[in-house]
Coordinates of C-alpha atoms in Angstrom, one line a residue:
Chain Z
X1 CA -0.2 5.5 37.7
X2 CA 2.0 2.1 38.3
X3 CA 1.7 2.1 34.6
X4 CA 3.2 5.3 34.0
X5 CA 5.9 5.0 37.1
X6 CA 7.2 1.9 34.6
X7 CA 7.5 4.5 31.8
X8 CA 8.7 6.9 33.4
X9 CA 11.2 4.5 34.7
X10 CA 12.0 3.1 31.1
X11 CA 12.2 7.1 29.7
X12 CA 14.7 7.9 32.7
X13 CA 16.5 4.6 31.7
X14 CA 16.9 5.9 27.9
X15 CA 18.1 9.1 28.3
X16 CA 20.6 8.1 30.8
X17 CA 21.5 5.6 28.0
X18 CA 22.0 8.3 25.7
X19 CA 23.3 10.7 27.1
X20 CA 26.0 7.8 28.0
X21 CA 26.2 7.4 24.7
X22 CA 26.9 10.7 23.6
X23 CA 29.3 10.8 26.3
X24 CA 31.2 7.5 25.1
X25 CA 31.5 9.3 22.0
X26 CA 32.9 12.5 23.0
X27 CA 35.5 10.4 25.0
X28 CA 36.4 8.6 22.8
X29 CA 37.7 11.3 19.9
X30 CA 39.0 13.6 22.7
X31 CA 41.0 10.1 24.4
X32 CA 41.9 8.2 22.4
X33 CA 41.6 10.3 18.4
X34 CA 42.5 14.2 17.5
X35 CA 39.6 15.6 19.4
X36 CA 37.2 18.2 17.7
X37 CA 38.8 21.1 15.2
X38 CA 37.8 22.5 11.7
X39 CA 41.0 22.1 9.4
X40 CA 40.4 19.0 6.7
X41 CA 42.2 17.1 9.4
X42 CA 41.0 13.7 11.6
X43 CA 39.6 16.7 14.3
X44 CA 37.0 18.0 11.5
X45 CA 36.4 13.9 11.0
X46 CA 35.7 13.9 14.6
X47 CA 33.1 15.6 14.3
X48 CA 31.0 13.3 12.2
X49 CA 30.3 10.5 14.9
X50 CA 29.8 13.1 17.3
X51 CA 27.0 15.1 15.8
X52 CA 25.3 11.4 14.2
X53 CA 25.7 10.2 17.9
X54 CA 23.7 13.6 19.3
X55 CA 21.4 14.5 16.7
X56 CA 20.4 11.5 14.5
X57 CA 20.1 8.7 17.3
X58 CA 20.1 10.9 20.5
X59 CA 18.1 13.2 19.8
X60 CA 15.6 11.5 16.9
X61 CA 15.2 9.3 19.2
X62 CA 13.3 12.0 22.0
X63 CA 11.5 13.5 19.0
X64 CA 10.1 10.0 18.2
X65 CA 8.4 9.3 22.4
X66 CA 7.9 13.2 23.0
X67 CA 3.6 12.8 22.1
X68 CA 4.3 10.4 25.0
X69 CA 5.5 11.9 27.8
X70 CA 2.5 12.5 30.1
X71 CA 3.7 16.3 31.4
X72 CA 3.4 17.2 27.5
X73 CA -0.4 16.3 27.7
X74 CA -1.9 19.5 28.8
X75 CA 0.3 21.3 25.8
X76 CA -1.3 22.0 22.9
X77 CA -1.5 19.6 20.1
X78 CA -0.1 22.3 17.4
X79 CA 2.6 23.1 20.3
X80 CA 3.9 18.9 20.3
X81 CA 4.0 19.0 16.6
X82 CA 5.7 22.0 16.0
X83 CA 8.4 20.1 19.0
X84 CA 8.5 17.1 17.6
X85 CA 9.5 18.5 13.9
X86 CA 11.5 21.2 15.7
X87 CA 13.5 18.1 17.7
X88 CA 13.8 16.3 13.8
X89 CA 14.7 19.3 12.2
X90 CA 17.7 19.9 14.9
X91 CA 19.1 16.1 14.1
X92 CA 18.3 16.5 10.5
X93 CA 20.9 19.5 10.9
X94 CA 23.0 18.2 12.8
X95 CA 23.0 15.3 10.8
X96 CA 24.4 17.8 7.8
X97 CA 27.1 19.5 9.7
X98 CA 28.0 15.5 10.4
X99 CA 28.1 14.6 6.6
X100 CA 30.1 17.5 5.6
X101 CA 32.6 17.3 8.4
X102 CA 33.1 13.7 6.3
X103 CA 33.0 14.6 2.9
X104 CA 35.6 17.7 3.6
X105 CA 37.8 15.5 5.4
X106 CA 38.0 13.0 2.3
X107 CA 38.4 15.6 0.2
X108 CA 41.2 17.5 2.0
X109 CA 42.9 13.7 2.1
X110 CA 42.0 12.0 -1.6
X111 CA 40.1 9.8 -0.2
X112 CA 36.8 8.9 -2.5
X113 CA 33.2 9.5 -1.3
X114 CA 30.2 7.6 -1.2
X115 CA 32.0 3.5 -1.9
X116 CA 31.0 2.4 1.5
X117 CA 27.6 0.5 2.4
X118 CA 27.8 2.8 5.5
X119 CA 27.8 6.0 3.8
X120 CA 24.7 4.4 1.2
X121 CA 23.0 3.5 3.3
X122 CA 23.5 6.8 5.4
X123 CA 22.6 9.0 2.4
X124 CA 19.7 7.1 1.8
X125 CA 19.0 7.7 5.8
X126 CA 19.4 11.1 5.1
X127 CA 17.5 11.7 2.3
X128 CA 14.2 9.5 3.5
X129 CA 14.6 11.9 6.8
X130 CA 14.8 14.7 4.4
X131 CA 12.1 13.5 3.0
X132 CA 9.8 12.5 6.1
X133 CA 10.8 16.1 7.5
X134 CA 9.1 17.8 4.5
X135 CA 6.1 15.8 3.9
X136 CA 5.4 15.9 7.9
X137 CA 5.6 19.9 8.4
X138 CA 3.0 20.0 4.6
X139 CA 0.6 17.1 6.1
X140 CA 1.2 18.1 9.4
X141 CA 1.8 21.0 10.7
X142 CA 0.5 23.4 8.3
X143 CA -3.2 23.5 8.1
X144 CA -3.7 23.5 4.9
X145 CA -3.5 19.6 4.5
X146 CA -7.1 18.4 4.5
X147 CA -8.4 16.0 6.8
X148 CA -8.5 12.5 4.4
X149 CA -4.5 12.7 3.6
X150 CA -3.6 13.6 7.1
X151 CA -5.1 10.6 8.1
X152 CA -4.6 8.7 4.9
X153 CA -0.6 9.5 5.6
X154 CA -0.5 8.8 8.9
X155 CA 0.4 4.9 8.6
X156 CA 3.4 5.5 6.3
X157 CA 4.2 8.9 8.3
X158 CA 4.7 6.5 11.8
X159 CA 5.8 3.4 10.0
X160 CA 8.6 5.7 7.9
X161 CA 9.9 7.6 11.4
X162 CA 10.4 4.0 13.3
X163 CA 11.9 2.5 9.8
X164 CA 14.7 5.5 9.9
X165 CA 15.6 5.8 13.1
X166 CA 16.0 1.7 13.3
X167 CA 18.2 2.3 10.0
X168 CA 20.5 5.5 11.7
X169 CA 21.4 2.8 14.4
X170 CA 22.5 0.1 11.7
X171 CA 24.3 2.8 10.0
X172 CA 25.7 4.2 13.0
X173 CA 27.1 0.2 14.2
X174 CA 28.7 0.3 10.6
X175 CA 30.1 3.7 11.0
X176 CA 31.8 2.4 14.0
X177 CA 33.2 -1.2 12.4
X178 CA 34.7 0.9 9.4
X179 CA 36.6 3.1 11.9
X180 CA 37.5 0.7 14.3
X181 CA 38.9 -1.0 11.4
X182 CA 40.4 1.5 9.7
X183 CA 41.9 3.8 12.4
X184 CA 43.4 1.1 14.9
X185 CA 47.0 -0.4 13.8
X186 CA 49.1 -0.8 16.3
X187 CA 47.3 -2.8 18.6
X188 CA 45.1 -3.5 15.2
X189 CA 40.7 -4.2 15.8
X190 CA 41.3 -7.7 16.4
X191 CA 43.6 -7.6 19.5
X192 CA 41.1 -5.8 21.7
X193 CA 43.3 -3.0 22.4
X194 CA 40.9 -0.4 25.4
X195 CA 39.8 1.7 22.1
X196 CA 38.1 -0.9 20.7
X197 CA 36.1 -2.8 23.7
X198 CA 35.0 1.2 24.6
X199 CA 33.9 2.0 21.2
X200 CA 32.4 -1.8 20.4
X201 CA 30.5 -0.4 24.4
X202 CA 29.3 2.5 22.7
X203 CA 28.1 0.2 19.6
X204 CA 26.4 -1.4 22.5
X205 CA 24.9 1.6 23.8
X206 CA 23.6 2.8 20.7
X207 CA 21.8 -0.5 20.5
X208 CA 19.8 -0.8 23.5
X209 CA 19.1 3.2 23.4
X210 CA 17.5 2.3 19.9
X211 CA 15.3 -1.1 21.7
X212 CA 14.3 1.2 24.9
X213 CA 12.5 4.2 21.9
X214 CA 11.5 1.7 20.0
X215 CA 9.4 -0.4 23.5
X216 CA 8.6 3.1 24.4
X217 CA 6.8 4.2 21.3
X218 CA 4.6 1.6 20.3
X219 CA 3.7 0.6 23.4
X220 CA -0.6 1.4 22.9
X221 CA -1.3 2.1 26.9
X222 CA 1.4 4.6 26.6
X223 CA -0.2 6.8 23.8
X224 CA -1.0 10.4 24.2
X225 CA -4.7 10.8 25.0
X226 CA -6.8 11.0 22.2
X227 CA -8.5 14.6 21.8
X228 CA -12.1 14.2 21.5
X229 CA -14.1 11.7 23.7
X230 CA -16.5 9.3 22.4
X231 CA -19.7 11.1 22.5
X232 CA -17.8 14.0 20.3
X233 CA -15.6 11.1 18.2
X234 CA -18.2 10.7 15.3
X235 CA -19.1 14.3 14.1
X236 CA -15.5 15.7 14.7
X237 CA -14.2 14.1 11.0
X238 CA -12.0 17.0 10.3
X239 CA -10.0 16.3 13.8
X240 CA -9.3 13.2 13.0
X241 CA -5.4 14.0 12.4
X242 CA -5.4 14.8 16.5
X243 CA -5.6 11.5 17.2
X244 CA -3.5 10.0 14.1
X245 CA -0.7 12.3 14.9
X246 CA -0.6 11.3 18.4
X247 CA -0.3 7.3 17.6
X248 CA 3.1 5.6 18.0
X249 CA 2.5 2.5 17.6
X250 CA 4.3 1.3 14.8
X251 CA 1.6 0.2 11.7
X252 CA -1.3 0.7 14.0
X253 CA -1.7 5.0 13.1
X254 CA -4.9 3.5 12.0
X255 CA -6.9 1.6 14.7
X256 CA -9.0 2.7 17.4
X257 CA -8.8 1.1 20.1
X258 CA -12.1 0.8 21.4
X259 CA -13.6 1.2 24.6
X260 CA -9.5 1.3 26.2
X261 CA -8.7 4.9 24.5
X262 CA -12.8 6.2 25.8
X263 CA -11.8 5.2 29.0
X264 CA -8.7 7.1 28.9
X265 CA -10.2 9.9 27.6
X266 CA -12.8 10.3 29.7
X267 CA -10.3 10.0 32.6
X268 CA -8.3 12.5 31.6
X269 CA -11.1 14.6 31.1
X270 CA -12.5 14.3 34.6
X271 CA -9.0 15.0 35.8
X272 CA -9.0 18.7 34.0
X273 CA -5.6 18.0 32.4
X274 CA -7.1 18.8 29.1
X275 CA -6.1 22.1 27.4
X276 CA -6.7 21.0 23.8
X277 CA -10.1 20.2 24.0
Chain T
X1 CA -9.9 -8.1 -2.0
X2 CA -7.7 -5.3 -3.4
X3 CA -6.2 -4.9 0.0
X4 CA -5.1 -8.3 -0.4
X5 CA -4.0 -8.1 -3.8
X6 CA -2.0 -5.3 -2.2
X7 CA -0.4 -8.5 0.3
X8 CA 0.3 -10.4 -2.4
X9 CA 2.2 -7.9 -4.1
X10 CA 4.2 -6.8 -1.3
X11 CA 4.8 -10.6 -0.3
X12 CA 5.9 -11.5 -4.1
X13 CA 8.6 -8.5 -3.8
X14 CA 9.7 -9.3 -0.4
X15 CA 9.9 -12.7 -1.4
X16 CA 11.7 -11.9 -5.0
X17 CA 14.4 -9.8 -3.0
X18 CA 14.4 -12.5 -0.5
X19 CA 15.9 -15.0 -2.9
X20 CA 18.2 -12.3 -4.5
X21 CA 20.0 -11.5 -1.3
X22 CA 20.7 -15.6 -1.7
X23 CA 21.6 -15.3 -5.1
X24 CA 24.2 -12.3 -4.6
X25 CA 25.5 -14.0 -1.7
X26 CA 26.4 -17.3 -3.3
X27 CA 27.7 -15.2 -6.9
X28 CA 29.5 -12.9 -4.2
X29 CA 31.6 -16.3 -2.1
X30 CA 31.7 -18.3 -5.5
X31 CA 32.6 -15.2 -8.4
X32 CA 35.0 -13.6 -5.9
X33 CA 35.9 -15.6 -3.1
X34 CA 37.0 -19.3 -2.7
X35 CA 33.5 -20.7 -2.9
X36 CA 32.5 -23.7 -0.3
X37 CA 33.8 -26.0 1.4
X38 CA 34.9 -27.1 5.1
X39 CA 38.5 -27.1 5.6
X40 CA 39.5 -24.0 8.3
X41 CA 40.2 -22.2 5.5
X42 CA 37.7 -18.9 3.5
X43 CA 35.9 -21.7 1.7
X44 CA 34.5 -22.7 5.3
X45 CA 34.4 -19.6 6.3
X46 CA 31.6 -18.1 3.3
X47 CA 29.4 -20.8 4.7
X48 CA 28.9 -18.0 7.0
X49 CA 27.5 -15.3 5.2
X50 CA 25.8 -17.7 3.3
X51 CA 23.9 -19.1 6.0
X52 CA 23.2 -16.0 7.8
X53 CA 22.0 -14.5 4.8
X54 CA 19.4 -17.1 4.2
X55 CA 18.8 -18.4 7.6
X56 CA 18.8 -15.5 9.8
X57 CA 17.2 -13.3 7.3
X58 CA 15.6 -14.9 4.9
X59 CA 13.7 -17.8 6.6
X60 CA 13.7 -15.7 10.1
X61 CA 11.5 -12.4 7.5
X62 CA 9.4 -15.7 6.1
X63 CA 8.9 -17.1 9.6
X64 CA 7.7 -13.7 10.8
X65 CA 4.8 -13.0 7.9
X66 CA 3.9 -16.4 8.5
X67 CA 1.0 -16.1 9.9
X68 CA -0.3 -13.4 7.9
X69 CA -0.9 -15.8 4.5
X70 CA -4.5 -15.6 3.0
X71 CA -4.4 -19.1 2.4
X72 CA -2.7 -20.2 5.9
X73 CA -5.7 -19.0 7.3
X74 CA -7.6 -22.1 6.2
X75 CA -4.6 -23.9 8.9
X76 CA -5.5 -24.8 12.0
X77 CA -3.5 -22.5 14.8
X78 CA -1.5 -25.5 16.2
X79 CA 0.2 -26.6 13.2
X80 CA 0.4 -22.6 12.0
X81 CA 2.2 -22.4 15.5
X82 CA 4.0 -25.2 14.3
X83 CA 4.8 -23.8 11.8
X84 CA 6.2 -20.6 12.5
X85 CA 8.3 -22.2 15.1
X86 CA 9.6 -24.6 12.9
X87 CA 10.9 -21.7 10.6
X88 CA 12.5 -19.9 13.3
X89 CA 14.4 -23.0 14.5
X90 CA 15.6 -23.5 10.9
X91 CA 16.9 -20.4 10.6
X92 CA 18.6 -20.9 14.6
X93 CA 20.3 -23.8 13.4
X94 CA 21.9 -22.3 10.0
X95 CA 22.7 -19.8 12.3
X96 CA 24.0 -22.1 14.3
X97 CA 26.5 -24.4 11.8
X98 CA 27.7 -20.4 10.2
X99 CA 29.0 -19.2 13.2
X100 CA 30.7 -22.6 14.1
X101 CA 32.3 -21.8 10.6
X102 CA 33.6 -18.8 11.4
X103 CA 34.8 -20.2 14.9
X104 CA 36.5 -22.6 13.2
X105 CA 38.0 -20.7 10.1
X106 CA 39.3 -18.3 13.0
X107 CA 40.6 -21.4 15.1
X108 CA 42.4 -22.5 12.2
X109 CA 43.9 -18.7 11.4
X110 CA 44.9 -17.4 14.6
X111 CA 42.1 -14.7 15.1
X112 CA 40.8 -14.2 17.7
X113 CA 37.2 -14.9 17.9
X114 CA 34.5 -12.2 19.5
X115 CA 36.3 -8.8 19.2
X116 CA 34.1 -6.8 17.2
X117 CA 31.0 -4.8 17.3
X118 CA 29.5 -7.3 14.0
X119 CA 30.6 -9.9 16.8
X120 CA 29.5 -8.5 20.3
X121 CA 26.0 -7.8 18.8
X122 CA 25.5 -11.1 16.3
X123 CA 26.2 -13.3 19.6
X124 CA 23.7 -11.5 21.9
X125 CA 21.1 -11.7 18.7
X126 CA 21.7 -15.2 18.8
X127 CA 21.0 -15.5 22.2
X128 CA 18.0 -13.4 22.2
X129 CA 16.9 -15.6 18.9
X130 CA 17.4 -18.3 21.4
X131 CA 15.9 -17.6 24.2
X132 CA 12.6 -16.6 22.3
X133 CA 12.3 -19.8 20.2
X134 CA 12.6 -21.9 23.9
X135 CA 10.4 -19.5 25.8
X136 CA 8.0 -19.4 22.8
X137 CA 7.3 -23.1 22.0
X138 CA 6.8 -23.7 26.4
X139 CA 5.0 -20.9 26.2
X140 CA 2.9 -21.1 23.4
X141 CA 3.2 -24.5 21.4
X142 CA 3.0 -26.3 24.5
X143 CA -0.4 -26.8 25.9
X144 CA 1.0 -26.1 29.8
X145 CA 1.1 -22.6 29.9
X146 CA -1.7 -20.9 31.6
X147 CA -3.6 -18.5 29.5
X148 CA -2.7 -15.6 31.5
X149 CA 0.6 -15.7 31.2
X150 CA 0.3 -16.5 27.0
X151 CA -1.9 -13.6 26.9
X152 CA 0.8 -11.4 29.1
X153 CA 3.6 -12.5 27.7
X154 CA 3.0 -11.7 23.8
X155 CA 3.3 -7.9 23.6
X156 CA 6.8 -9.2 24.4
X157 CA 6.9 -11.7 22.3
X158 CA 5.7 -9.8 19.6
X159 CA 8.4 -7.1 20.0
X160 CA 11.9 -9.3 20.8
X161 CA 11.1 -10.9 17.5
X162 CA 10.6 -7.7 15.4
X163 CA 13.7 -6.3 17.1
X164 CA 15.9 -9.9 16.6
X165 CA 15.0 -9.3 13.1
X166 CA 16.0 -6.0 12.5
X167 CA 19.1 -6.3 15.1
X168 CA 19.8 -9.2 12.6
X169 CA 19.6 -6.9 9.6
X170 CA 21.9 -4.6 11.2
X171 CA 24.2 -7.5 12.0
X172 CA 24.6 -8.8 8.4
X173 CA 25.5 -5.0 7.3
X174 CA 28.4 -4.6 9.9
X175 CA 29.4 -8.0 8.9
X176 CA 29.2 -7.1 4.7
X177 CA 31.0 -4.1 6.0
X178 CA 34.0 -6.0 8.0
X179 CA 34.2 -8.4 5.1
X180 CA 34.9 -6.4 2.4
X181 CA 37.8 -4.1 4.2
X182 CA 39.7 -7.0 5.5
X183 CA 39.2 -8.7 2.1
X184 CA 39.4 -6.0 -0.6
X185 CA 43.1 -5.4 -0.7
X186 CA 43.9 -4.3 -4.6
X187 CA 42.4 -2.5 -5.8
X188 CA 41.0 -1.6 -1.6
X189 CA 37.6 -0.9 -1.0
X190 CA 37.5 2.9 -1.7
X191 CA 38.6 2.6 -5.2
X192 CA 34.6 0.8 -5.5
X193 CA 36.1 -2.3 -7.3
X194 CA 32.8 -4.5 -9.0
X195 CA 32.7 -7.2 -5.9
X196 CA 32.1 -3.9 -3.3
X197 CA 29.4 -2.7 -5.5
X198 CA 28.2 -5.7 -5.8
X199 CA 28.4 -6.8 -2.1
X200 CA 27.2 -3.1 -1.0
X201 CA 24.2 -3.8 -3.4
X202 CA 23.5 -7.4 -1.4
X203 CA 23.2 -4.9 1.8
X204 CA 20.3 -2.6 0.2
X205 CA 18.8 -6.2 -0.5
X206 CA 18.9 -6.9 2.8
X207 CA 18.2 -3.4 4.0
X208 CA 14.4 -3.8 2.0
X209 CA 13.4 -6.8 2.6
X210 CA 13.5 -6.3 6.3
X211 CA 11.8 -2.7 5.3
X212 CA 9.2 -4.9 3.8
X213 CA 8.8 -7.6 6.2
X214 CA 8.4 -4.6 9.3
X215 CA 5.8 -3.2 6.8
X216 CA 3.6 -6.5 6.0
X217 CA 3.7 -7.3 9.9
X218 CA 2.3 -4.3 11.4
X219 CA -0.4 -3.8 8.6
X220 CA -3.2 -4.0 11.4
X221 CA -5.9 -4.8 8.3
X222 CA -3.3 -7.7 7.1
X223 CA -3.6 -9.7 10.6
X224 CA -5.0 -13.4 10.6
X225 CA -8.6 -13.2 11.5
X226 CA -9.2 -14.3 15.2
X227 CA -10.6 -17.4 16.1
X228 CA -13.9 -16.2 17.9
X229 CA -16.7 -14.5 16.9
X230 CA -17.8 -11.5 18.6
X231 CA -20.5 -14.1 20.4
X232 CA -18.3 -16.5 21.4
X233 CA -15.6 -14.4 22.6
X234 CA -15.8 -13.6 25.8
X235 CA -16.6 -17.3 27.2
X236 CA -13.9 -18.8 25.6
X237 CA -11.2 -17.0 27.9
X238 CA -9.0 -20.1 27.2
X239 CA -8.9 -19.7 23.7
X240 CA -7.5 -15.7 24.2
X241 CA -3.8 -17.2 23.6
X242 CA -5.4 -18.2 19.6
X243 CA -5.9 -14.5 19.0
X244 CA -2.9 -13.3 20.7
X245 CA -0.5 -15.6 18.8
X246 CA -1.7 -14.7 15.5
X247 CA -1.6 -10.6 15.9
X248 CA 2.2 -9.2 14.2
X249 CA 1.6 -5.6 14.5
X250 CA 4.3 -4.9 16.6
X251 CA 3.3 -3.9 20.3
X252 CA -0.6 -4.1 20.1
X253 CA -0.3 -7.4 21.0
X254 CA -3.3 -7.3 23.2
X255 CA -5.6 -4.9 21.8
X256 CA -8.9 -5.8 20.5
X257 CA -9.4 -3.9 17.1
X258 CA -13.3 -3.7 18.1
X259 CA -15.7 -4.6 15.8
X260 CA -13.1 -4.1 12.6
X261 CA -12.1 -7.3 14.1
X262 CA -15.9 -8.7 14.5
X263 CA -16.7 -8.2 10.9
X264 CA -13.7 -10.2 9.3
X265 CA -14.6 -13.0 11.9
X266 CA -17.7 -13.1 10.6
X267 CA -17.2 -12.2 6.8
X268 CA -14.5 -15.3 6.9
X269 CA -16.8 -17.5 8.7
X270 CA -19.6 -16.9 6.3
X271 CA -16.9 -17.8 3.8
X272 CA -16.7 -20.8 5.2
X273 CA -12.8 -20.9 5.2
X274 CA -12.0 -21.8 8.4
X275 CA -11.0 -25.4 10.5
X276 CA -10.5 -24.1 13.7
X277 CA -13.7 -22.8 15.1

């Protein structure tokens, strides 16, 4: 219980920092830039940071830890997979709109597309996320994939999810850097006007949010309990994906944690908290 | 054996990409910028990207995976800890010289220090790395720390090491973005002159290098075998740090992997490859 108090405290802190990040990006575009609009101008560009931070940072982060929320352990695994995929699909949709806004803005202003390192890595991350989403749905959500493929693909699925999230954070930091240099002219970025300090703080919040999500998703003790007890484990090979898909520990998706997991499973069974056994 | 062929292939690929990154940063400063010097001018600034990429990206990456190189498993654990700490100390030293170069350059040119997000996160990463190095030496290298502290601190040590490395990669990408915007004027960055494309490729190589290091260090099957067999495991509590310190899997530092680890340990014992038993 003490252990879960820590988890819930960190979860509350990361949701708070995620909200503050979204709030900061909104304050930035409304207080110092031209607000939001869809007219090919600066107000349309502003959807880019707003939707990227909301979708590809905040929502993607929540999608990564959603299996670990203790109150979701009562929900069935297919439902949790749908929520995980749904949140990622929402993040992807917001990111695509965010990208359209910036391409539209570039076209209207005759600015070339895809010249910066931010755009190169950003496009790469969006493509990787779309592949991850498509393969994730085909392998884990649809019932057609054989168990051995689900098992074999899980370490890569977990690693890719965390890598894509980390790369999205890095891309956001490059985007903030670019935008502040381009838009702050009088006084310039190097004179640290209030907007520069405020948006640098947004960058720091994004890093702290990323660090908290990565900490929470890589603690083995906070994994969603397995779908089977030790007694039924070996005979349920075709259910293997159930224990794999929930494993958020970076790179340890195909490792059984022996007695610890079994004890937790039995404890949860005793408490009658499980609906998917 | 097949498994280690894969590891060695990935290791060779990451060393190659790491070398190419260092080569690219050198070509950048010698072909398009003012080369290297220590005169308060642009040539002094250029030590900043050269030493940061060499030390805080390439060498820090190697320090992270050094326990996993199969030919080091013959070496004693204290020697491997010293090499791990030594590589990190070298990375830190190069990073400090790199930072001095940029502060010197700013002073000579009357450019303010520490105004950009790159500098904020960069300084944070250097401070975190120095704390990690200091605590790492005190807890794992000096013989004075009790075993329970070594065990308790290991998950945080592993997580922090990987987080600091990832943040260093993100900081390098921000630095590249800044430098290209500031230094490319005619033609500007947005017109994609050869220097821009070349240095964007350097950024991509750094990301790929980071991704490979993170993949290698988070595969449980490539961990250095434990320091004890199952028969002696429970009676050797004061040696616990030996199995902990080698665990590079993100966040699973305090998890025993049951049968798999034991089988590997026994196999290594049979092969007579161990010097620290």
